[in-house]
Tab-separated table of C-alpha atoms in Angstrom:
chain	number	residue	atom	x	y	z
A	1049	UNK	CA	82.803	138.348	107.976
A	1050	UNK	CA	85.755	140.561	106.644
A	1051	UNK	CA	85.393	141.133	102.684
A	1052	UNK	CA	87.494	143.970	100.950
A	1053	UNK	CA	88.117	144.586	97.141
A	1054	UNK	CA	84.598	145.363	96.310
A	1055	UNK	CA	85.268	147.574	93.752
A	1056	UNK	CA	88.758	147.337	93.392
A	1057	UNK	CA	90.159	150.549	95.239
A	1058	UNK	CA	87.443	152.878	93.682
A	1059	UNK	CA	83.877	153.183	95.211
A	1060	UNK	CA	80.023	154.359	94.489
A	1061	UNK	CA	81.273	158.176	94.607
A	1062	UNK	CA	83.538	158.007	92.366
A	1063	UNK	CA	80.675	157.297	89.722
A	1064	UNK	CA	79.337	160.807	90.979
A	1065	UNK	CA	82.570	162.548	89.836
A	1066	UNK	CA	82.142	161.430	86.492
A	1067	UNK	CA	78.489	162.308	86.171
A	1068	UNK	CA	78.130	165.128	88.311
A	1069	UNK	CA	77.877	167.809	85.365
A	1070	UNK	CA	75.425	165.249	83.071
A	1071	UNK	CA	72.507	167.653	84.041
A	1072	UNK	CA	74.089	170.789	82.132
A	1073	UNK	CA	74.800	168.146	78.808
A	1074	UNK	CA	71.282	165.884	79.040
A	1075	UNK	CA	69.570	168.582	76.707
A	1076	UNK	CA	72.428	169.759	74.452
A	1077	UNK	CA	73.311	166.313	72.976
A	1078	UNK	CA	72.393	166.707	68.961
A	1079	UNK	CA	72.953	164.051	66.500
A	1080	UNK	CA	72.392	166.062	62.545
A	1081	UNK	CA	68.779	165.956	61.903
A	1082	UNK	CA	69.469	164.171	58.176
A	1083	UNK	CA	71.217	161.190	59.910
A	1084	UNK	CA	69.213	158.335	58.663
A	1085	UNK	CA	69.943	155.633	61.179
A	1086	UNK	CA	67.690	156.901	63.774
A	1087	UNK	CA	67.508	153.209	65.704
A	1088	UNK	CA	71.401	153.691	66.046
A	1089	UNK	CA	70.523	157.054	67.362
A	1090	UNK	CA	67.947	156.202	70.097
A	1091	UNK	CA	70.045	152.403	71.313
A	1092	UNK	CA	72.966	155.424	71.850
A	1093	UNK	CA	70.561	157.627	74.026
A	1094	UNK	CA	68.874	154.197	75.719
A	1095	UNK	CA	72.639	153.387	76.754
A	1096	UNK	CA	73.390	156.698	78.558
A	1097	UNK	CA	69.947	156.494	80.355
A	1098	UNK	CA	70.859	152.614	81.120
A	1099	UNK	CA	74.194	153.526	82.607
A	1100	UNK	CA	72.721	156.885	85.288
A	1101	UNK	CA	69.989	154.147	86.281
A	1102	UNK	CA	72.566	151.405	86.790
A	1103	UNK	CA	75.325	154.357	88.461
A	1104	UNK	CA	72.117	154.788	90.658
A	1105	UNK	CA	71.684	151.248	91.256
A	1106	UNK	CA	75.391	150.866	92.476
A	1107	UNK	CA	74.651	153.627	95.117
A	1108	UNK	CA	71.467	151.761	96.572
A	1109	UNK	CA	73.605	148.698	96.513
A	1110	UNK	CA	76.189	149.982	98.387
A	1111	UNK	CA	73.635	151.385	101.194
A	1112	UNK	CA	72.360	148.464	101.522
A	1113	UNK	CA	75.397	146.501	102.125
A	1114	UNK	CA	78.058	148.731	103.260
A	1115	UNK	CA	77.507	152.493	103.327
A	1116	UNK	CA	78.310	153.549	107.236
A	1117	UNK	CA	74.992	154.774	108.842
A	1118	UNK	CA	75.618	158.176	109.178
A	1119	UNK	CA	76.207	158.521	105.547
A	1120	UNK	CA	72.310	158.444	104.641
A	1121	UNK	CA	71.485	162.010	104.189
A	1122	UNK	CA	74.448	162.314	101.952
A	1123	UNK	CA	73.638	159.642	99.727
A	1124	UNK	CA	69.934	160.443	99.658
A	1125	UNK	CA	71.213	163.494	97.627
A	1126	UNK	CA	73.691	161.731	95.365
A	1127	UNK	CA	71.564	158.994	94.015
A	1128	UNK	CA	68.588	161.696	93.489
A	1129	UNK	CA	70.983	163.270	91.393
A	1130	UNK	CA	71.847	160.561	89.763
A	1131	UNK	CA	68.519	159.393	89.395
A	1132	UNK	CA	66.929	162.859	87.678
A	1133	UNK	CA	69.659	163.181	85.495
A	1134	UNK	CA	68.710	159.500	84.167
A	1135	UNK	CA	64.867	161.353	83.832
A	1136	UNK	CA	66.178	164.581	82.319
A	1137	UNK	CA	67.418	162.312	79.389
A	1138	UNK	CA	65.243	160.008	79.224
A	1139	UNK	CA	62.734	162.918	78.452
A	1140	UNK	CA	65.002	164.875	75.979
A	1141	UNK	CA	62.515	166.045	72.702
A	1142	UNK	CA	64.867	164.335	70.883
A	1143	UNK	CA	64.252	160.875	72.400
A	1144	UNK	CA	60.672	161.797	71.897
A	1145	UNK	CA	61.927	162.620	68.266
A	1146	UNK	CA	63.622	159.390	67.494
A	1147	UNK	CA	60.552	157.127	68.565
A	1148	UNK	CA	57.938	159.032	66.762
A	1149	UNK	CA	60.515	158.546	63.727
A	1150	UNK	CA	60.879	155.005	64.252
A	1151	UNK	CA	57.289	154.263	64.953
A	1152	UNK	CA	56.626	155.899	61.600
A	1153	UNK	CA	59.209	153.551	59.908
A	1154	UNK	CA	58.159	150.326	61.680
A	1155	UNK	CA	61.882	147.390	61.504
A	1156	UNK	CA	60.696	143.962	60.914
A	1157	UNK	CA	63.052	142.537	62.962
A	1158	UNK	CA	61.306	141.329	66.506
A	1159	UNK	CA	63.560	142.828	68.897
A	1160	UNK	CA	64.316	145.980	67.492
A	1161	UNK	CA	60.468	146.361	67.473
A	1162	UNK	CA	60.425	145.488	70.929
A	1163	UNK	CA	63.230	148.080	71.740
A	1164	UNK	CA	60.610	151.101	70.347
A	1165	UNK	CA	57.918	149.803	72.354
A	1166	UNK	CA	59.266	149.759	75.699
A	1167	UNK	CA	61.102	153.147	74.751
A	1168	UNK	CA	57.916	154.776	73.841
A	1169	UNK	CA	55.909	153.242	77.129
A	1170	UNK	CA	59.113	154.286	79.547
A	1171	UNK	CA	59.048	157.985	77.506
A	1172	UNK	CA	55.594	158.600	77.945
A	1173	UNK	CA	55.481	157.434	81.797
A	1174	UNK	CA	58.062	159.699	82.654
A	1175	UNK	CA	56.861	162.710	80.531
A	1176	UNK	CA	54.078	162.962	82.631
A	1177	UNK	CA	55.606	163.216	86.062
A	1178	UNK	CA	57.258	166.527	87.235
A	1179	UNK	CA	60.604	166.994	85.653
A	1180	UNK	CA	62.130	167.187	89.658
A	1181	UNK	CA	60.179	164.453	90.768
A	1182	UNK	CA	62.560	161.361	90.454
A	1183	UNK	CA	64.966	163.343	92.308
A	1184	UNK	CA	62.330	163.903	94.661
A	1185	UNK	CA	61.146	160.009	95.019
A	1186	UNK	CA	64.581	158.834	94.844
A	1187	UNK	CA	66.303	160.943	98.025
A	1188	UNK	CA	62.500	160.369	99.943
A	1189	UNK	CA	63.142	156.639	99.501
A	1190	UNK	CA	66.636	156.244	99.966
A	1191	UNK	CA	66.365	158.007	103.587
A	1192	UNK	CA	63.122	155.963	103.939
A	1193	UNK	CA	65.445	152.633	103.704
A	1194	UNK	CA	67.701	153.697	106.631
A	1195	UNK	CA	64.485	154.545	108.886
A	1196	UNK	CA	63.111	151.053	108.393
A	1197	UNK	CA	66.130	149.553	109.125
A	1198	UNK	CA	66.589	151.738	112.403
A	1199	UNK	CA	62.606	151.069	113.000
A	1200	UNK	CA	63.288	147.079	112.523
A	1201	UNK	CA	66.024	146.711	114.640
A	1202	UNK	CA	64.554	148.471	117.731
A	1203	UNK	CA	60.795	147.046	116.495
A	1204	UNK	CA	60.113	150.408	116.677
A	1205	UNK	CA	57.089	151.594	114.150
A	1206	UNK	CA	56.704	155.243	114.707
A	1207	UNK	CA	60.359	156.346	113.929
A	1208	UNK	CA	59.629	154.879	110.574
A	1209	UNK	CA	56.157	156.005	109.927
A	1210	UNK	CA	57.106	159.288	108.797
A	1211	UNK	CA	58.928	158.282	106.674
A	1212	UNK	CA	56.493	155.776	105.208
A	1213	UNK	CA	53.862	158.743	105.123
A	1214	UNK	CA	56.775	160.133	102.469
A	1215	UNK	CA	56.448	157.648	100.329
A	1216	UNK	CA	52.652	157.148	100.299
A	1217	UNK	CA	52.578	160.502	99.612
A	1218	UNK	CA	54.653	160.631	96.869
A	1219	UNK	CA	52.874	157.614	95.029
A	1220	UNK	CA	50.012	159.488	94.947
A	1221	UNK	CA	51.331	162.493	93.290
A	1222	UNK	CA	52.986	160.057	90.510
A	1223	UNK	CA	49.746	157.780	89.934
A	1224	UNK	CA	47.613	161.235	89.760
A	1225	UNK	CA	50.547	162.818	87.106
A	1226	UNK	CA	50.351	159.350	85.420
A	1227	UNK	CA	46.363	159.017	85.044
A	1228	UNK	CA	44.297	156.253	85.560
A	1229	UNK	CA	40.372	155.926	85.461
A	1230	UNK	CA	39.509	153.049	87.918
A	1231	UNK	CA	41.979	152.409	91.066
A	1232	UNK	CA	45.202	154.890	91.762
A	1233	UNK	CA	46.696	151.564	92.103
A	1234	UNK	CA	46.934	150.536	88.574
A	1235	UNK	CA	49.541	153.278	86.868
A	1236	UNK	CA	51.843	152.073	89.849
A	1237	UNK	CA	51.070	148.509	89.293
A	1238	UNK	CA	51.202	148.914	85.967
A	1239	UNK	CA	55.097	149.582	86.245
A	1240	UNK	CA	55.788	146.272	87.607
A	1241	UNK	CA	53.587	144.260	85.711
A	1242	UNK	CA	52.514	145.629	82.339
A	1243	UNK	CA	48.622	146.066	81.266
A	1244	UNK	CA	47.488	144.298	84.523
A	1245	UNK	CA	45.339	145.929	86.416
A	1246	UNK	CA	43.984	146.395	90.273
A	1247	UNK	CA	40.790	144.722	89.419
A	1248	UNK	CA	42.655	141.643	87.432
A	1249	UNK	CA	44.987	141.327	91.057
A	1250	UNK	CA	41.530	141.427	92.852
A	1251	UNK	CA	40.008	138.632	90.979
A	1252	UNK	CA	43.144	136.115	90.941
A	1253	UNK	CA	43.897	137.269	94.525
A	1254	UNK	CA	39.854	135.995	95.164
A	1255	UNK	CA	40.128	132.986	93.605
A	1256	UNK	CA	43.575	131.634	95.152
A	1257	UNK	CA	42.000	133.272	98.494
A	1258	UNK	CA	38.825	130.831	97.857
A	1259	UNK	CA	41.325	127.479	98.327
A	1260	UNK	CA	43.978	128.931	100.839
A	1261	UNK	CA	42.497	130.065	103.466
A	1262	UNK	CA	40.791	126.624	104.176
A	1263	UNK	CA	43.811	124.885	103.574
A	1264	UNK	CA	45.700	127.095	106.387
A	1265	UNK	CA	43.047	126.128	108.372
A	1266	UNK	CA	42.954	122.916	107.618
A	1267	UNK	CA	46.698	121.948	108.292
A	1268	UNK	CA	46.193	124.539	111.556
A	1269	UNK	CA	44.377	121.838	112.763
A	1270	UNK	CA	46.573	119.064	112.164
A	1271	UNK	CA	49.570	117.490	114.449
A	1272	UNK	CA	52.217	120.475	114.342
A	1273	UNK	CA	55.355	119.460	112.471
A	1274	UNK	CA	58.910	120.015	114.708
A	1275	UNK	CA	61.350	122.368	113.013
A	1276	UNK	CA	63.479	122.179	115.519
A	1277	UNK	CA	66.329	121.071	113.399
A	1278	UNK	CA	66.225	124.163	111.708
A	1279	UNK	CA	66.584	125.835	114.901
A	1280	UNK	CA	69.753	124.850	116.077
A	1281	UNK	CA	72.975	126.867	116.504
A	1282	UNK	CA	74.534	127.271	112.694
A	1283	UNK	CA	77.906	129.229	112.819
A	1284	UNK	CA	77.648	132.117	110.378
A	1285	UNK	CA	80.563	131.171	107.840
A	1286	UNK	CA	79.175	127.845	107.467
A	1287	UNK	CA	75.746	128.816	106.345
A	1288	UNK	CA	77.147	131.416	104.166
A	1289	UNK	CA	79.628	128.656	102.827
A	1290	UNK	CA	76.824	126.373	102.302
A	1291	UNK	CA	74.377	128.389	100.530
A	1292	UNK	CA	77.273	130.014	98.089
A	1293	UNK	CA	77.803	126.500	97.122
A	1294	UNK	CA	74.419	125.798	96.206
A	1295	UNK	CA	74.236	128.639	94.679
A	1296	UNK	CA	76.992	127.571	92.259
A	1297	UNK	CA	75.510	124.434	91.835
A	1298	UNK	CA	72.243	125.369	90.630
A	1299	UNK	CA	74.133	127.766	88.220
A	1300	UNK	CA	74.669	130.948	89.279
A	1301	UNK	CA	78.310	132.614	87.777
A	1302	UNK	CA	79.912	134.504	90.187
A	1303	UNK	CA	82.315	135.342	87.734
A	1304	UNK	CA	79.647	137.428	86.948
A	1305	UNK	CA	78.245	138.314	89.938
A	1306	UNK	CA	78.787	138.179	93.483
A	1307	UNK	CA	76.568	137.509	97.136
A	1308	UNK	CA	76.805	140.203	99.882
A	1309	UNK	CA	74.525	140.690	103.393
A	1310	UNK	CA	71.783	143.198	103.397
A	1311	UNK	CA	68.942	143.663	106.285
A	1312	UNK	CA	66.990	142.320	103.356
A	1313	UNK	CA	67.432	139.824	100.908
A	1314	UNK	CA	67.274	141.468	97.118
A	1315	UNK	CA	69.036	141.056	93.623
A	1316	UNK	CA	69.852	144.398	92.052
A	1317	UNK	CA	71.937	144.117	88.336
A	1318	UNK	CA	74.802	146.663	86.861
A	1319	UNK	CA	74.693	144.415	83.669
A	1320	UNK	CA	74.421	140.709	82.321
A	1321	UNK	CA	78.185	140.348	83.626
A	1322	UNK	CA	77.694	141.889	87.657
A	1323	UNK	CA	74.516	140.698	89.271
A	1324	UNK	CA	73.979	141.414	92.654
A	1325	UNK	CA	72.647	138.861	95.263
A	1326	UNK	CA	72.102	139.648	98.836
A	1327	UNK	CA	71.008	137.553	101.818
A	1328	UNK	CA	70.924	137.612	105.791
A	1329	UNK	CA	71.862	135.588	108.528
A	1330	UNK	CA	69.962	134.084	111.814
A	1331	UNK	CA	72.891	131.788	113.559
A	1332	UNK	CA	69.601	129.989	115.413
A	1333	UNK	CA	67.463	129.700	112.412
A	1334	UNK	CA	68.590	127.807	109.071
A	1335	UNK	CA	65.865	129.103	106.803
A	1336	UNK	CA	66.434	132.850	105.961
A	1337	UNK	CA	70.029	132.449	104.525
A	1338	UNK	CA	69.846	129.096	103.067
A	1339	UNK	CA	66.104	130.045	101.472
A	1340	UNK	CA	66.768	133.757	100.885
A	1341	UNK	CA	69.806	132.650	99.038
A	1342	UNK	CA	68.296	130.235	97.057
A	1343	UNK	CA	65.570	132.783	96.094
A	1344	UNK	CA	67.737	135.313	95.477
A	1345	UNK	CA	69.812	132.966	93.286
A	1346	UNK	CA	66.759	132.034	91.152
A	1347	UNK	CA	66.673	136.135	90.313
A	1348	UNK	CA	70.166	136.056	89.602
A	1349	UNK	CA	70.174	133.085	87.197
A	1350	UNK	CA	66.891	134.932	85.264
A	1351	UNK	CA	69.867	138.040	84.891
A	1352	UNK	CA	72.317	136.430	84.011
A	1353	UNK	CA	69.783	134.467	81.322
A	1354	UNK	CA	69.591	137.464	79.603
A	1355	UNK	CA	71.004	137.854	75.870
A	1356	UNK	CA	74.360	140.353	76.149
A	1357	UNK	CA	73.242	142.047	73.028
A	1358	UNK	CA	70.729	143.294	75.216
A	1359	UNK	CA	73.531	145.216	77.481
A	1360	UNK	CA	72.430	148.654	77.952
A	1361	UNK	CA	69.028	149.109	77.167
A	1362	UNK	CA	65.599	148.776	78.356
A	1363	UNK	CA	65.321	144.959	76.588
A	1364	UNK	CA	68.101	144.211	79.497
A	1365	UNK	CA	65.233	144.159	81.993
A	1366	UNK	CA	63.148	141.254	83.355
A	1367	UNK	CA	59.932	141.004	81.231
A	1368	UNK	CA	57.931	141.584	84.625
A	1369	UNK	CA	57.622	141.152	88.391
A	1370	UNK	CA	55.237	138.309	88.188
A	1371	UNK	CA	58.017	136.817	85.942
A	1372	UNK	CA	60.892	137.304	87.727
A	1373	UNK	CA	58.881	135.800	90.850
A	1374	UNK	CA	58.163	132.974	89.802
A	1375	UNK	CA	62.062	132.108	88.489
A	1376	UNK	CA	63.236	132.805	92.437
A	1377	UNK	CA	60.475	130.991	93.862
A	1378	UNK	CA	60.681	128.157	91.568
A	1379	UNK	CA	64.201	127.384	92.808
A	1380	UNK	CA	63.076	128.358	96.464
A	1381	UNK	CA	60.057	126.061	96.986
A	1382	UNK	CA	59.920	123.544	93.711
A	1383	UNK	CA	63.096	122.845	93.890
A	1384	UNK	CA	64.741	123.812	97.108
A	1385	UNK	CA	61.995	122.325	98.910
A	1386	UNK	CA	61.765	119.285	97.155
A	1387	UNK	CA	62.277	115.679	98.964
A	1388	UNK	CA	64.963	114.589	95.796
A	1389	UNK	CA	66.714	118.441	96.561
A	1390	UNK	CA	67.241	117.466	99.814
A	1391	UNK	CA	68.111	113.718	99.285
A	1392	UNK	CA	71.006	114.911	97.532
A	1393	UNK	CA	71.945	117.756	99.725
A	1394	UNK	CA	71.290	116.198	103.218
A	1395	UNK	CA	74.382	114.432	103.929
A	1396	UNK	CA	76.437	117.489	102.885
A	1397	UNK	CA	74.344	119.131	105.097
A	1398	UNK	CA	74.668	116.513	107.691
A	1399	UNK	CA	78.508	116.914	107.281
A	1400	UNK	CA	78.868	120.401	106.673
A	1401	UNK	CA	77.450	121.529	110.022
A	1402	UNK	CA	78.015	118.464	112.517
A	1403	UNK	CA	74.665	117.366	113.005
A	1404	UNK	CA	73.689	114.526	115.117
A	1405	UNK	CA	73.420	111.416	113.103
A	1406	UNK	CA	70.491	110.592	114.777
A	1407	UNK	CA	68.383	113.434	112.511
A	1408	UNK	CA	66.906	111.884	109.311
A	1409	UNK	CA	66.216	113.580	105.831
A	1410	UNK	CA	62.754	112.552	106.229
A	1411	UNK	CA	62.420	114.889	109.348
A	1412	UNK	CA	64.416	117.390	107.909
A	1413	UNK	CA	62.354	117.752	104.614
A	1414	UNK	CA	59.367	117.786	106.653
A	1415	UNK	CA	60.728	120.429	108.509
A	1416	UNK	CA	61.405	122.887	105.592
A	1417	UNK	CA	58.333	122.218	104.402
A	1418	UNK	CA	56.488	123.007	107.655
A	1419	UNK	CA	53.295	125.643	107.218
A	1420	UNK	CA	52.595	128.159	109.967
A	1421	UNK	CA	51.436	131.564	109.616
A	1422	UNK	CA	53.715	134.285	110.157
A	1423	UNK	CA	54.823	138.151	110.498
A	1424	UNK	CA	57.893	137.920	108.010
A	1425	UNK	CA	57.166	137.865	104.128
A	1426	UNK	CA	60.237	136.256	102.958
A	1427	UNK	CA	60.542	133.872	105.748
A	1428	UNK	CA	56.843	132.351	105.252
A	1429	UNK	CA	56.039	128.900	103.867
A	1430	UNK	CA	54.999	128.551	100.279
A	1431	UNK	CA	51.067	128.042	101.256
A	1432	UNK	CA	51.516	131.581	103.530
A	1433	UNK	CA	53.740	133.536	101.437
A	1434	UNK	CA	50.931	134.159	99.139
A	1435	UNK	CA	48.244	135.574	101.659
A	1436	UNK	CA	50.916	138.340	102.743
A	1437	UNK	CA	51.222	139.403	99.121
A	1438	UNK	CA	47.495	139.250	99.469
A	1439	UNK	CA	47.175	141.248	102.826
A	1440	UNK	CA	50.225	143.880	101.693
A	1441	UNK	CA	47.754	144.251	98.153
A	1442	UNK	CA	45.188	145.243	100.050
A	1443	UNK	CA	46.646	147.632	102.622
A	1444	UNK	CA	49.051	149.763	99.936
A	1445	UNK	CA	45.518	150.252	98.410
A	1446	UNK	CA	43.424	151.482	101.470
A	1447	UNK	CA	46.625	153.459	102.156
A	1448	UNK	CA	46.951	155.142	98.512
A	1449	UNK	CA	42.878	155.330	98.500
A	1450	UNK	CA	43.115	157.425	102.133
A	1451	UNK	CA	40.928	154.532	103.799
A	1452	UNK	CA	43.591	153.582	106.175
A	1453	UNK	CA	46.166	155.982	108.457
A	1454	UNK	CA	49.863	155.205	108.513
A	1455	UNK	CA	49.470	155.229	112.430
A	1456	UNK	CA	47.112	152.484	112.109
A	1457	UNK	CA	49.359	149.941	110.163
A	1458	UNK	CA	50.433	148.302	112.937
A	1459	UNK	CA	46.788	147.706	114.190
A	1460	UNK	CA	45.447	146.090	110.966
């Protein structure tokens, strides 16, 4: 599918030009010391940190979507770049300054509040790790990216466990730098969902465990349901057609945003007014476009929710993982999987893409709704899809805890 404009005649490197010297300026910047409006001060620091991170985000974007193969090793280097020079000021003793000020001088206004708190938490993470070690992360997952895609198209595990190794390695150095006096796991889960911690994941994940498993079983050992429906042959434009027009309908601006194809569905934002979806195509199998466009529409709506005086600052961001989960999955499963969704939708569908009249809603609802275990996260059922994030919780920790070999992933 032939798409051209994306950035209007410029691209992702351009960015570089215009940031490539930000390294020998991220410690000079001085504001006087009297200046009293230190809030003022710190937003204006917050913004140039915002904008590296979200020049860094356009660069990932683009690899995923439509960076030429060969082109990894160079873009490795660019977004580490990018990505230390968002660290370097980010770190700046006069960020540190401004907090400490403002902490000292507590604003009663809610927000602004808010503002120093997540400031402080992001300052002191990244004080503690190396000051070369985003650059380090960033290239060492950027060419990890392009060996799992290599590794998934020729199912091909060893190519990419190298780089996987990386990585692994790499989280250990930041959760040591970072400090933590139970798991290793909790600094880096910590990042994704504030003050929880490994053994709080170990007790929910028990509990939910406690009820799913025997429910698997128990509809294992009931009459199968046929999906066949969803396995016919669905031209590519149509599906894409289809799910950009539920997209729309449930909400989603693409004035202020736009979908794309990726080897893996994500949502990545450059602010409240360009949010990034991204899905993938299976011309035999409805479910991972129409689904992983829905999901990734329910991330893209929780963006776009965001207040614009927000733009360019850490308030900007989702309030957590967990939280931003549970928007995309809402519209994926509660909604998108719902009998009065698909009551509505069905004869479009029906139309849309020729089917037989002989196939009923009833058997197609049953079909999207059908439960059988399975190797691909984003493609399981919403009874499955939680015992992966269970089994992927409990690997990354026997991997970070040196309990489990990469060369034995495939095994377990």
């Amino acid at each position: 599918m032939a798409r051209s404009g994306i950035f209007d005649g410029s691209s992702p490197l351009t960015w570089l030009i215009a940031i490539a010297h930000v390294g020998s300026w991220v410690h000079t910047l001085h504001v006087p010391e009297n200046m009293p409006d230190y809030l003022t001060e710190l937003k204006g620091h917050l913004a140039k940190v915002r904008d590296l991170d979200t020049a860094a985000a356009v660069l990932e974007w683009d690899q995923e979507t439509y960076m030429p193969p060969l082109a990894a090793e160079s873009r490795a280097h660019q977004i580490a770049t990018v990505r230390q020079a968002a660290h370097d000021l980010l770190t700046s003793d006069r960020v540190g300054a401004l907090i400490e000020k403002l902490q000292d001088q507590p604003s009663g206004d809610e927000p602004e509040i808010a503002l120093v708190r997540i400031a402080k938490r992001d300052y002191d993470r990244a004080t503690k790790l190396p000051p070369t070690f985003a650059a380090r992360l960033a290239r060492t997952v950027a060419l990890a990216k392009e060996g799992w895609k290599t590794a998934r198209q020729n199912d091909d595990f060893d190519t990419f466990a190298p780089h996987l190794e990386a990585v692994i390695d790499l989280n250990r150095e930041k959760a040591e730098a970072l400090g933590f006096s139970q798991s290793i796991y909790d600094p880096l889960l910590d990042e994704f969902e504030p003050d929880t911690t490994t053994a709080d994941v170990t007790a929910l994940f028990a509990e939910l465990r406690a009820r799913l498993v025997p429910l698997v079983r128990s509809i294992a050992g009931s009459s199968e349901v046929d999906d066949s429906v969803l396995r016919r042959y669905y031209p590519r434009q149509l599906q894409w057609d289809f799910g950009m027009a539920v997209a729309r309908d449930i909400g989603f601006d693409f004035d202020r945003g736009r979908q794309d194809l990726s080897a893996h569905p994500f949502t990545t934002t450059f602010s409240v007014h360009d949010v990034r979806l991204t899905t993938r195509i299976d011309e035999k199998y409805f479910s991972p476009a129409f689904f992983g466009s829905l999901h990734e529409a329910g991330h893209g709506l929780y963006e776009q929710g965001v207040d614009p005086e927000f733009e360019r600052g850490p308030l900007a961001s989702g309030t957590s993982l967990g939280m931003h989960e549970s928007q995309s999955r809402l519209w994926e499963n509660l909604v998108g999987r719902s009998r009065p969704f698909w009551s509505h939708y069905f004869p479009r569908l029906q139309t849309h893409f020729g089917l037989p009249a002989g196939i009923t809603v009833d058997a197609f609802y049953r079909a999207v709704n059908r439960v059988k275990p399975s190797f691909i996260r984003v493609e399981a059922d919403e009874v499955t899809y939680n015992l992966h994030i269970m089994l992927r919780f409990e690997t990354e920790i026997d991997l970070l805890e040196g309990r489990l070999a990469v060369a034995d992933v495939p095994e377990v």
